[in-house]
């Protein structure tokens, strides 16, 4: 029986490739939501720019960590995948603390 390639795991891309993909996806989502807020006078252009930057960085980080961890699972390196995921969660929490959206 032939294996279905739709569900075959691959590890051919590098983590930075995934960072770029995640950053683009999250940045586009933040831009769309921010544009709606701007049109309804709920946010300024500066607020939206900050939100896009924050979501792009965190989305890129999540994309890179998540996909790299799944690549490790495809390589049957389960402990490495778990450790990388835990480190990624810690890094994401630090990024959330460093990138503040509120103005002081």
PDB file of N, CA and C in Angstrom:
ATOM      1  N   UNK A   1       0.835  -1.186   0.000  1.00  0.00           N
ATOM      2  CA  UNK A   1       0.000   0.000   0.000  1.00  0.00           C
ATOM      3  C   UNK A   1       0.881   1.251   0.000  1.00  0.00           C
ATOM      4  N   UNK A   2       0.589   2.210  -0.851  1.00  0.00           N
ATOM      5  CA  UNK A   2       1.378   3.418  -0.970  1.00  0.00           C
ATOM      6  C   UNK A   2       1.015   4.406   0.137  1.00  0.00           C
ATOM      7  N   UNK A   3       2.055   5.047   0.697  1.00  0.00           N
ATOM      8  CA  UNK A   3       1.838   6.030   1.760  1.00  0.00           C
ATOM      9  C   UNK A   3       1.275   7.323   1.167  1.00  0.00           C
ATOM     10  N   UNK A   4       0.319   7.912   1.854  1.00  0.00           N
ATOM     11  CA  UNK A   4      -0.293   9.163   1.411  1.00  0.00           C
ATOM     12  C   UNK A   4       0.673  10.310   1.690  1.00  0.00           C
ATOM     13  N   UNK A   5       1.139  11.004   0.651  1.00  0.00           N
ATOM     14  CA  UNK A   5       2.126  12.068   0.831  1.00  0.00           C
ATOM     15  C   UNK A   5       1.549  13.303   1.524  1.00  0.00           C
ATOM     16  N   UNK A   6       0.227  13.418   1.573  1.00  0.00           N
ATOM     17  CA  UNK A   6      -0.396  14.556   2.239  1.00  0.00           C
ATOM     18  C   UNK A   6      -0.038  14.596   3.726  1.00  0.00           C
ATOM     19  N   UNK A   7       0.135  13.442   4.335  1.00  0.00           N
ATOM     20  CA  UNK A   7       0.407  13.374   5.769  1.00  0.00           C
ATOM     21  C   UNK A   7       1.836  12.945   6.082  1.00  0.00           C
ATOM     22  N   UNK A   8       2.725  12.977   5.102  1.00  0.00           N
ATOM     23  CA  UNK A   8       4.118  12.630   5.314  1.00  0.00           C
ATOM     24  C   UNK A   8       4.843  13.829   5.914  1.00  0.00           C
ATOM     25  N   UNK A   9       5.598  13.596   6.983  1.00  0.00           N
ATOM     26  CA  UNK A   9       6.340  14.676   7.624  1.00  0.00           C
ATOM     27  C   UNK A   9       7.661  14.905   6.902  1.00  0.00           C
ATOM     28  N   UNK A  10       8.070  16.150   6.824  1.00  0.00           N
ATOM     29  CA  UNK A  10       9.304  16.530   6.157  1.00  0.00           C
ATOM     30  C   UNK A  10      10.094  17.453   7.065  1.00  0.00           C
ATOM     31  N   UNK A  11      11.405  17.493   6.874  1.00  0.00           N
ATOM     32  CA  UNK A  11      12.245  18.398   7.668  1.00  0.00           C
ATOM     33  C   UNK A  11      13.220  19.142   6.762  1.00  0.00           C
ATOM     34  N   UNK A  12      12.732  19.629   5.640  1.00  0.00           N
ATOM     35  CA  UNK A  12      13.624  20.185   4.630  1.00  0.00           C
ATOM     36  C   UNK A  12      13.875  21.684   4.754  1.00  0.00           C
ATOM     37  N   UNK A  13      13.087  22.409   5.517  1.00  0.00           N
ATOM     38  CA  UNK A  13      13.288  23.858   5.626  1.00  0.00           C
ATOM     39  C   UNK A  13      13.959  24.204   6.951  1.00  0.00           C
ATOM     40  N   UNK A  14      14.590  25.355   6.982  1.00  0.00           N
ATOM     41  CA  UNK A  14      15.308  25.803   8.170  1.00  0.00           C
ATOM     42  C   UNK A  14      14.400  26.646   9.070  1.00  0.00           C
ATOM     43  N   UNK A  15      14.727  26.718  10.375  1.00  0.00           N
ATOM     44  CA  UNK A  15      13.880  27.477  11.299  1.00  0.00           C
ATOM     45  C   UNK A  15      13.654  28.934  10.885  1.00  0.00           C
ATOM     46  N   UNK A  16      14.658  29.596  10.311  1.00  0.00           N
ATOM     47  CA  UNK A  16      14.453  30.993   9.924  1.00  0.00           C
ATOM     48  C   UNK A  16      13.430  31.114   8.797  1.00  0.00           C
ATOM     49  N   UNK A  17      13.370  30.102   7.916  1.00  0.00           N
ATOM     50  CA  UNK A  17      12.326  30.089   6.880  1.00  0.00           C
ATOM     51  C   UNK A  17      10.945  30.114   7.530  1.00  0.00           C
ATOM     52  N   UNK A  18      10.803  29.348   8.586  1.00  0.00           N
ATOM     53  CA  UNK A  18       9.524  29.273   9.292  1.00  0.00           C
ATOM     54  C   UNK A  18       9.237  30.568  10.044  1.00  0.00           C
ATOM     55  N   UNK A  19      10.295  31.210  10.545  1.00  0.00           N
ATOM     56  CA  UNK A  19      10.110  32.501  11.207  1.00  0.00           C
ATOM     57  C   UNK A  19       9.514  33.503  10.224  1.00  0.00           C
ATOM     58  N   UNK A  20      10.070  33.548   9.023  1.00  0.00           N
ATOM     59  CA  UNK A  20       9.571  34.484   8.008  1.00  0.00           C
ATOM     60  C   UNK A  20       8.111  34.172   7.671  1.00  0.00           C
ATOM     61  N   UNK A  21       7.796  32.893   7.482  1.00  0.00           N
ATOM     62  CA  UNK A  21       6.413  32.509   7.163  1.00  0.00           C
ATOM     63  C   UNK A  21       5.454  32.930   8.269  1.00  0.00           C
ATOM     64  N   UNK A  22       5.808  32.608   9.518  1.00  0.00           N
ATOM     65  CA  UNK A  22       4.952  32.967  10.651  1.00  0.00           C
ATOM     66  C   UNK A  22       4.812  34.468  10.809  1.00  0.00           C
ATOM     67  N   UNK A  23       5.907  35.199  10.595  1.00  0.00           N
ATOM     68  CA  UNK A  23       5.861  36.657  10.720  1.00  0.00           C
ATOM     69  C   UNK A  23       4.946  37.268   9.661  1.00  0.00           C
ATOM     70  N   UNK A  24       5.031  36.761   8.441  1.00  0.00           N
ATOM     71  CA  UNK A  24       4.168  37.280   7.375  1.00  0.00           C
ATOM     72  C   UNK A  24       2.695  36.998   7.658  1.00  0.00           C
ATOM     73  N   UNK A  25       2.400  35.780   8.079  1.00  0.00           N
ATOM     74  CA  UNK A  25       1.008  35.406   8.359  1.00  0.00           C
ATOM     75  C   UNK A  25       0.444  36.251   9.502  1.00  0.00           C
ATOM     76  N   UNK A  26       1.185  36.322  10.608  1.00  0.00           N
ATOM     77  CA  UNK A  26       0.702  37.079  11.767  1.00  0.00           C
ATOM     78  C   UNK A  26       0.639  38.577  11.467  1.00  0.00           C
ATOM     79  N   UNK A  27       1.622  39.089  10.750  1.00  0.00           N
ATOM     80  CA  UNK A  27       1.619  40.506  10.396  1.00  0.00           C
ATOM     81  C   UNK A  27       0.442  40.879   9.507  1.00  0.00           C
ATOM     82  N   UNK A  28       0.122  40.003   8.554  1.00  0.00           N
ATOM     83  CA  UNK A  28      -1.034  40.265   7.690  1.00  0.00           C
ATOM     84  C   UNK A  28      -2.333  40.248   8.485  1.00  0.00           C
ATOM     85  N   UNK A  29      -2.449  39.302   9.407  1.00  0.00           N
ATOM     86  CA  UNK A  29      -3.652  39.246  10.244  1.00  0.00           C
ATOM     87  C   UNK A  29      -3.788  40.486  11.110  1.00  0.00           C
ATOM     88  N   UNK A  30      -2.676  40.912  11.715  1.00  0.00           N
ATOM     89  CA  UNK A  30      -2.704  42.114  12.552  1.00  0.00           C
ATOM     90  C   UNK A  30      -3.027  43.351  11.723  1.00  0.00           C
ATOM     91  N   UNK A  31      -2.513  43.405  10.506  1.00  0.00           N
ATOM     92  CA  UNK A  31      -2.800  44.556   9.637  1.00  0.00           C
ATOM     93  C   UNK A  31      -4.283  44.618   9.285  1.00  0.00           C
ATOM     94  N   UNK A  32      -4.862  43.476   8.975  1.00  0.00           N
ATOM     95  CA  UNK A  32      -6.289  43.451   8.624  1.00  0.00           C
ATOM     96  C   UNK A  32      -7.153  43.873   9.809  1.00  0.00           C
ATOM     97  N   UNK A  33      -6.855  43.331  10.986  1.00  0.00           N
ATOM     98  CA  UNK A  33      -7.623  43.702  12.181  1.00  0.00           C
ATOM     99  C   UNK A  33      -7.383  45.161  12.557  1.00  0.00           C
ATOM    100  N   UNK A  34      -6.133  45.594  12.432  1.00  0.00           N
ATOM    101  CA  UNK A  34      -5.797  46.972  12.756  1.00  0.00           C
ATOM    102  C   UNK A  34      -6.467  47.963  11.823  1.00  0.00           C
ATOM    103  N   UNK A  35      -6.551  47.617  10.555  1.00  0.00           N
ATOM    104  CA  UNK A  35      -7.206  48.503   9.588  1.00  0.00           C
ATOM    105  C   UNK A  35      -8.667  48.705   9.964  1.00  0.00           C
ATOM    106  N   UNK A  36      -9.307  47.640  10.389  1.00  0.00           N
ATOM    107  CA  UNK A  36     -10.700  47.738  10.825  1.00  0.00           C
ATOM    108  C   UNK A  36     -10.815  48.651  12.044  1.00  0.00           C
ATOM    109  N   UNK A  37      -9.908  48.487  13.001  1.00  0.00           N
ATOM    110  CA  UNK A  37      -9.916  49.356  14.187  1.00  0.00           C
ATOM    111  C   UNK A  37      -9.683  50.814  13.802  1.00  0.00           C
ATOM    112  N   UNK A  38      -8.777  51.042  12.857  1.00  0.00           N
ATOM    113  CA  UNK A  38      -8.484  52.409  12.413  1.00  0.00           C
ATOM    114  C   UNK A  38      -9.706  53.042  11.747  1.00  0.00           C
ATOM    115  N   UNK A  39     -10.377  52.279  10.899  1.00  0.00           N
ATOM    116  CA  UNK A  39     -11.561  52.810  10.216  1.00  0.00           C
ATOM    117  C   UNK A  39     -12.683  53.157  11.189  1.00  0.00           C
ATOM    118  N   UNK A  40     -12.737  52.433  12.300  1.00  0.00           N
ATOM    119  CA  UNK A  40     -13.777  52.675  13.303  1.00  0.00           C
ATOM    120  C   UNK A  40     -13.286  53.568  14.445  1.00  0.00           C
ATOM    121  N   UNK A  41     -12.166  54.258  14.224  1.00  0.00           N
ATOM    122  CA  UNK A  41     -11.594  55.195  15.201  1.00  0.00           C
ATOM    123  C   UNK A  41     -11.306  54.564  16.559  1.00  0.00           C
ATOM    124  N   UNK A  42     -10.930  53.276  16.560  1.00  0.00           N
ATOM    125  CA  UNK A  42     -10.567  52.601  17.812  1.00  0.00           C
ATOM    126  C   UNK A  42      -9.056  52.509  17.992  1.00  0.00           C
ATOM    127  N   UNK A  43      -8.284  52.929  16.969  1.00  0.00           N
ATOM    128  CA  UNK A  43      -6.828  52.853  17.050  1.00  0.00           C
ATOM    129  C   UNK A  43      -6.205  53.895  16.127  1.00  0.00           C
ATOM    130  N   UNK A  44      -4.998  54.337  16.514  1.00  0.00           N
ATOM    131  CA  UNK A  44      -4.245  55.261  15.666  1.00  0.00           C
ATOM    132  C   UNK A  44      -3.318  54.458  14.755  1.00  0.00           C
ATOM    133  N   UNK A  45      -2.727  55.146  13.783  1.00  0.00           N
ATOM    134  CA  UNK A  45      -1.764  54.477  12.897  1.00  0.00           C
ATOM    135  C   UNK A  45      -0.584  53.933  13.699  1.00  0.00           C
ATOM    136  N   UNK A  46      -0.157  54.691  14.714  1.00  0.00           N
ATOM    137  CA  UNK A  46       0.963  54.254  15.558  1.00  0.00           C
ATOM    138  C   UNK A  46       0.596  52.982  16.324  1.00  0.00           C
ATOM    139  N   UNK A  47      -0.614  52.928  16.865  1.00  0.00           N
ATOM    140  CA  UNK A  47      -1.076  51.730  17.577  1.00  0.00           C
ATOM    141  C   UNK A  47      -1.059  50.517  16.652  1.00  0.00           C
ATOM    142  N   UNK A  48      -1.521  50.716  15.437  1.00  0.00           N
ATOM    143  CA  UNK A  48      -1.597  49.617  14.479  1.00  0.00           C
ATOM    144  C   UNK A  48      -0.198  49.156  14.087  1.00  0.00           C
ATOM    145  N   UNK A  49       0.717  50.099  13.873  1.00  0.00           N
ATOM    146  CA  UNK A  49       2.095  49.735  13.523  1.00  0.00           C
ATOM    147  C   UNK A  49       2.737  48.914  14.634  1.00  0.00           C
ATOM    148  N   UNK A  50       2.508  49.317  15.892  1.00  0.00           N
ATOM    149  CA  UNK A  50       3.040  48.557  17.031  1.00  0.00           C
ATOM    150  C   UNK A  50       2.453  47.153  17.069  1.00  0.00           C
ATOM    151  N   UNK A  51       1.155  47.058  16.843  1.00  0.00           N
ATOM    152  CA  UNK A  51       0.492  45.756  16.876  1.00  0.00           C
ATOM    153  C   UNK A  51       1.024  44.850  15.766  1.00  0.00           C
ATOM    154  N   UNK A  52       1.194  45.398  14.577  1.00  0.00           N
ATOM    155  CA  UNK A  52       1.720  44.603  13.466  1.00  0.00           C
ATOM    156  C   UNK A  52       3.122  44.105  13.799  1.00  0.00           C
ATOM    157  N   UNK A  53       3.972  44.987  14.339  1.00  0.00           N
ATOM    158  CA  UNK A  53       5.339  44.589  14.691  1.00  0.00           C
ATOM    159  C   UNK A  53       5.339  43.489  15.749  1.00  0.00           C
ATOM    160  N   UNK A  54       4.528  43.675  16.790  1.00  0.00           N
ATOM    161  CA  UNK A  54       4.492  42.678  17.867  1.00  0.00           C
ATOM    162  C   UNK A  54       3.978  41.341  17.352  1.00  0.00           C
ATOM    163  N   UNK A  55       2.889  41.358  16.607  1.00  0.00           N
ATOM    164  CA  UNK A  55       2.322  40.110  16.117  1.00  0.00           C
ATOM    165  C   UNK A  55       3.244  39.439  15.111  1.00  0.00           C
ATOM    166  N   UNK A  56       3.948  40.227  14.303  1.00  0.00           N
ATOM    167  CA  UNK A  56       4.874  39.643  13.336  1.00  0.00           C
ATOM    168  C   UNK A  56       6.029  38.944  14.053  1.00  0.00           C
ATOM    169  N   UNK A  57       6.593  39.594  15.063  1.00  0.00           N
ATOM    170  CA  UNK A  57       7.708  38.984  15.802  1.00  0.00           C
ATOM    171  C   UNK A  57       7.247  37.729  16.538  1.00  0.00           C
ATOM    172  N   UNK A  58       6.152  37.832  17.275  1.00  0.00           N
ATOM    173  CA  UNK A  58       5.695  36.663  18.032  1.00  0.00           C
ATOM    174  C   UNK A  58       5.177  35.566  17.103  1.00  0.00           C
ATOM    175  N   UNK A  59       4.513  35.934  16.017  1.00  0.00           N
ATOM    176  CA  UNK A  59       4.045  34.936  15.060  1.00  0.00           C
ATOM    177  C   UNK A  59       5.196  34.226  14.379  1.00  0.00           C
ATOM    178  N   UNK A  60       6.235  34.976  14.051  1.00  0.00           N
ATOM    179  CA  UNK A  60       7.421  34.362  13.466  1.00  0.00           C
ATOM    180  C   UNK A  60       8.089  33.415  14.438  1.00  0.00           C
ATOM    181  N   UNK A  61       8.164  33.834  15.683  1.00  0.00           N
ATOM    182  CA  UNK A  61       8.776  33.006  16.719  1.00  0.00           C
ATOM    183  C   UNK A  61       7.996  31.707  16.905  1.00  0.00           C
ATOM    184  N   UNK A  62       6.689  31.824  17.010  1.00  0.00           N
ATOM    185  CA  UNK A  62       5.839  30.640  17.186  1.00  0.00           C
ATOM    186  C   UNK A  62       5.946  29.719  15.969  1.00  0.00           C
ATOM    187  N   UNK A  63       5.946  30.303  14.779  1.00  0.00           N
ATOM    188  CA  UNK A  63       6.073  29.497  13.564  1.00  0.00           C
ATOM    189  C   UNK A  63       7.379  28.734  13.526  1.00  0.00           C
ATOM    190  N   UNK A  64       8.470  29.418  13.826  1.00  0.00           N
ATOM    191  CA  UNK A  64       9.786  28.775  13.796  1.00  0.00           C
ATOM    192  C   UNK A  64       9.891  27.665  14.834  1.00  0.00           C
ATOM    193  N   UNK A  65       9.466  27.951  16.052  1.00  0.00           N
ATOM    194  CA  UNK A  65       9.552  26.948  17.119  1.00  0.00           C
ATOM    195  C   UNK A  65       8.643  25.761  16.824  1.00  0.00           C
ATOM    196  N   UNK A  66       7.409  26.034  16.461  1.00  0.00           N
ATOM    197  CA  UNK A  66       6.457  24.955  16.212  1.00  0.00           C
ATOM    198  C   UNK A  66       6.859  24.055  15.065  1.00  0.00           C
ATOM    199  N   UNK A  67       7.279  24.641  13.968  1.00  0.00           N
ATOM    200  CA  UNK A  67       7.631  23.822  12.809  1.00  0.00           C
ATOM    201  C   UNK A  67       8.952  23.106  13.035  1.00  0.00           C
ATOM    202  N   UNK A  68       9.916  23.760  13.695  1.00  0.00           N
ATOM    203  CA  UNK A  68      11.171  23.059  13.985  1.00  0.00           C
ATOM    204  C   UNK A  68      10.918  21.884  14.931  1.00  0.00           C
ATOM    205  N   UNK A  69      10.062  22.086  15.912  1.00  0.00           N
ATOM    206  CA  UNK A  69       9.723  20.977  16.818  1.00  0.00           C
ATOM    207  C   UNK A  69       9.050  19.844  16.051  1.00  0.00           C
ATOM    208  N   UNK A  70       8.178  20.172  15.107  1.00  0.00           N
ATOM    209  CA  UNK A  70       7.543  19.106  14.317  1.00  0.00           C
ATOM    210  C   UNK A  70       8.563  18.408  13.425  1.00  0.00           C
ATOM    211  N   UNK A  71       9.576  19.133  12.940  1.00  0.00           N
ATOM    212  CA  UNK A  71      10.653  18.489  12.188  1.00  0.00           C
ATOM    213  C   UNK A  71      11.412  17.506  13.073  1.00  0.00           C
ATOM    214  N   UNK A  72      11.642  17.889  14.322  1.00  0.00           N
ATOM    215  CA  UNK A  72      12.316  16.985  15.259  1.00  0.00           C
ATOM    216  C   UNK A  72      11.470  15.739  15.519  1.00  0.00           C
ATOM    217  N   UNK A  73      10.163  15.904  15.598  1.00  0.00           N
ATOM    218  CA  UNK A  73       9.276  14.748  15.765  1.00  0.00           C
ATOM    219  C   UNK A  73       9.366  13.842  14.547  1.00  0.00           C
ATOM    220  N   UNK A  74       9.422  14.427  13.349  1.00  0.00           N
ATOM    221  CA  UNK A  74       9.553  13.632  12.124  1.00  0.00           C
ATOM    222  C   UNK A  74      10.851  12.826  12.128  1.00  0.00           C
ATOM    223  N   UNK A  75      11.866  13.357  12.811  1.00  0.00           N
ATOM    224  CA  UNK A  75      13.150  12.664  12.925  1.00  0.00           C
ATOM    225  C   UNK A  75      13.182  11.727  14.137  1.00  0.00           C
ATOM    226  N   UNK A  76      12.044  11.593  14.813  1.00  0.00           N
ATOM    227  CA  UNK A  76      11.895  10.762  16.011  1.00  0.00           C
ATOM    228  C   UNK A  76      12.781  11.232  17.174  1.00  0.00           C
ATOM    229  N   UNK A  77      13.028  12.519  17.236  1.00  0.00           N
ATOM    230  CA  UNK A  77      13.794  13.125  18.331  1.00  0.00           C
ATOM    231  C   UNK A  77      12.802  13.792  19.277  1.00  0.00           C
ATOM    232  N   UNK A  78      12.033  12.959  19.958  1.00  0.00           N
ATOM    233  CA  UNK A  78      10.912  13.440  20.763  1.00  0.00           C
ATOM    234  C   UNK A  78      11.346  14.293  21.952  1.00  0.00           C
ATOM    235  N   UNK A  79      12.397  13.882  22.636  1.00  0.00           N
ATOM    236  CA  UNK A  79      12.866  14.654  23.784  1.00  0.00           C
ATOM    237  C   UNK A  79      13.392  16.020  23.335  1.00  0.00           C
ATOM    238  N   UNK A  80      14.109  16.045  22.222  1.00  0.00           N
ATOM    239  CA  UNK A  80      14.591  17.320  21.679  1.00  0.00           C
ATOM    240  C   UNK A  80      13.416  18.220  21.304  1.00  0.00           C
ATOM    241  N   UNK A  81      12.382  17.638  20.713  1.00  0.00           N
ATOM    242  CA  UNK A  81      11.200  18.416  20.324  1.00  0.00           C
ATOM    243  C   UNK A  81      10.524  19.012  21.554  1.00  0.00           C
ATOM    244  N   UNK A  82      10.399  18.214  22.615  1.00  0.00           N
ATOM    245  CA  UNK A  82       9.773  18.707  23.847  1.00  0.00           C
ATOM    246  C   UNK A  82      10.610  19.816  24.477  1.00  0.00           C
ATOM    247  N   UNK A  83      11.929  19.632  24.515  1.00  0.00           N
ATOM    248  CA  UNK A  83      12.807  20.647  25.099  1.00  0.00           C
ATOM    249  C   UNK A  83      12.782  21.932  24.271  1.00  0.00           C
ATOM    250  N   UNK A  84      12.797  21.790  22.955  1.00  0.00           N
ATOM    251  CA  UNK A  84      12.765  22.964  22.079  1.00  0.00           C
ATOM    252  C   UNK A  84      11.446  23.716  22.247  1.00  0.00           C
ATOM    253  N   UNK A  85      10.350  22.972  22.374  1.00  0.00           N
ATOM    254  CA  UNK A  85       9.042  23.595  22.577  1.00  0.00           C
ATOM    255  C   UNK A  85       8.998  24.342  23.908  1.00  0.00           C
ATOM    256  N   UNK A  86       9.523  23.724  24.960  1.00  0.00           N
ATOM    257  CA  UNK A  86       9.550  24.381  26.275  1.00  0.00           C
ATOM    258  C   UNK A  86      10.391  25.654  26.225  1.00  0.00           C
ATOM    259  N   UNK A  87      11.552  25.579  25.579  1.00  0.00           N
ATOM    260  CA  UNK A  87      12.398  26.767  25.443  1.00  0.00           C
ATOM    261  C   UNK A  87      11.684  27.835  24.613  1.00  0.00           C
ATOM    262  N   UNK A  88      10.958  27.404  23.601  1.00  0.00           N
ATOM    263  CA  UNK A  88      10.203  28.337  22.765  1.00  0.00           C
ATOM    264  C   UNK A  88       9.114  29.050  23.535  1.00  0.00           C
ATOM    265  N   UNK A  89       8.430  28.325  24.408  1.00  0.00           N
ATOM    266  CA  UNK A  89       7.393  28.949  25.236  1.00  0.00           C
ATOM    267  C   UNK A  89       8.017  29.997  26.152  1.00  0.00           C
ATOM    268  N   UNK A  90       9.159  29.652  26.745  1.00  0.00           N
ATOM    269  CA  UNK A  90       9.862  30.621  27.588  1.00  0.00           C
ATOM    270  C   UNK A  90      10.279  31.856  26.813  1.00  0.00           C
ATOM    271  N   UNK A  91      10.808  31.644  25.620  1.00  0.00           N
ATOM    272  CA  UNK A  91      11.203  32.772  24.776  1.00  0.00           C
ATOM    273  C   UNK A  91      10.030  33.638  24.378  1.00  0.00           C
ATOM    274  N   UNK A  92       8.906  33.003  24.111  1.00  0.00           N
ATOM    275  CA  UNK A  92       7.704  33.755  23.744  1.00  0.00           C
ATOM    276  C   UNK A  92       7.209  34.599  24.915  1.00  0.00           C
ATOM    277  N   UNK A  93       7.263  34.049  26.115  1.00  0.00           N
ATOM    278  CA  UNK A  93       6.863  34.818  27.300  1.00  0.00           C
ATOM    279  C   UNK A  93       7.770  36.027  27.502  1.00  0.00           C
ATOM    280  N   UNK A  94       9.064  35.845  27.256  1.00  0.00           N
ATOM    281  CA  UNK A  94      10.004  36.967  27.366  1.00  0.00           C
ATOM    282  C   UNK A  94       9.694  38.020  26.304  1.00  0.00           C
ATOM    283  N   UNK A  95       9.440  37.578  25.080  1.00  0.00           N
ATOM    284  CA  UNK A  95       9.109  38.517  23.997  1.00  0.00           C
ATOM    285  C   UNK A  95       7.841  39.298  24.325  1.00  0.00           C
ATOM    286  N   UNK A  96       6.855  38.630  24.900  1.00  0.00           N
ATOM    287  CA  UNK A  96       5.604  39.303  25.282  1.00  0.00           C
ATOM    288  C   UNK A  96       5.866  40.394  26.319  1.00  0.00           C
ATOM    289  N   UNK A  97       6.795  40.129  27.245  1.00  0.00           N
ATOM    290  CA  UNK A  97       7.121  41.128  28.270  1.00  0.00           C
ATOM    291  C   UNK A  97       7.879  42.311  27.668  1.00  0.00           C
ATOM    292  N   UNK A  98       8.764  42.032  26.696  1.00  0.00           N
ATOM    293  CA  UNK A  98       9.601  43.081  26.124  1.00  0.00           C
ATOM    294  C   UNK A  98       8.862  43.979  25.141  1.00  0.00           C
ATOM    295  N   UNK A  99       7.907  43.412  24.414  1.00  0.00           N
ATOM    296  CA  UNK A  99       7.189  44.191  23.400  1.00  0.00           C
ATOM    297  C   UNK A  99       5.842  44.600  23.977  1.00  0.00           C
ATOM    298  N   UNK A 100       5.778  45.795  24.486  1.00  0.00           N
ATOM    299  CA  UNK A 100       4.546  46.293  25.110  1.00  0.00           C
ATOM    300  C   UNK A 100       3.775  47.137  24.103  1.00  0.00           C
ATOM    301  N   UNK A 101       2.471  46.928  24.037  1.00  0.00           N
ATOM    302  CA  UNK A 101       1.638  47.715  23.135  1.00  0.00           C
ATOM    303  C   UNK A 101       1.096  48.976  23.792  1.00  0.00           C
ATOM    304  N   UNK A 102       0.997  48.971  25.109  1.00  0.00           N
ATOM    305  CA  UNK A 102       0.414  50.109  25.804  1.00  0.00           C
ATOM    306  C   UNK A 102       1.402  51.270  25.834  1.00  0.00           C
ATOM    307  N   UNK A 103       0.905  52.463  25.673  1.00  0.00           N
ATOM    308  CA  UNK A 103       1.731  53.665  25.782  1.00  0.00           C
ATOM    309  C   UNK A 103       1.785  54.088  27.241  1.00  0.00           C
ATOM    310  N   UNK A 104       2.957  54.553  27.667  1.00  0.00           N
ATOM    311  CA  UNK A 104       3.091  55.001  29.059  1.00  0.00           C
ATOM    312  C   UNK A 104       3.263  56.484  29.123  1.00  0.00           C
TER     313      UNK A 104
END
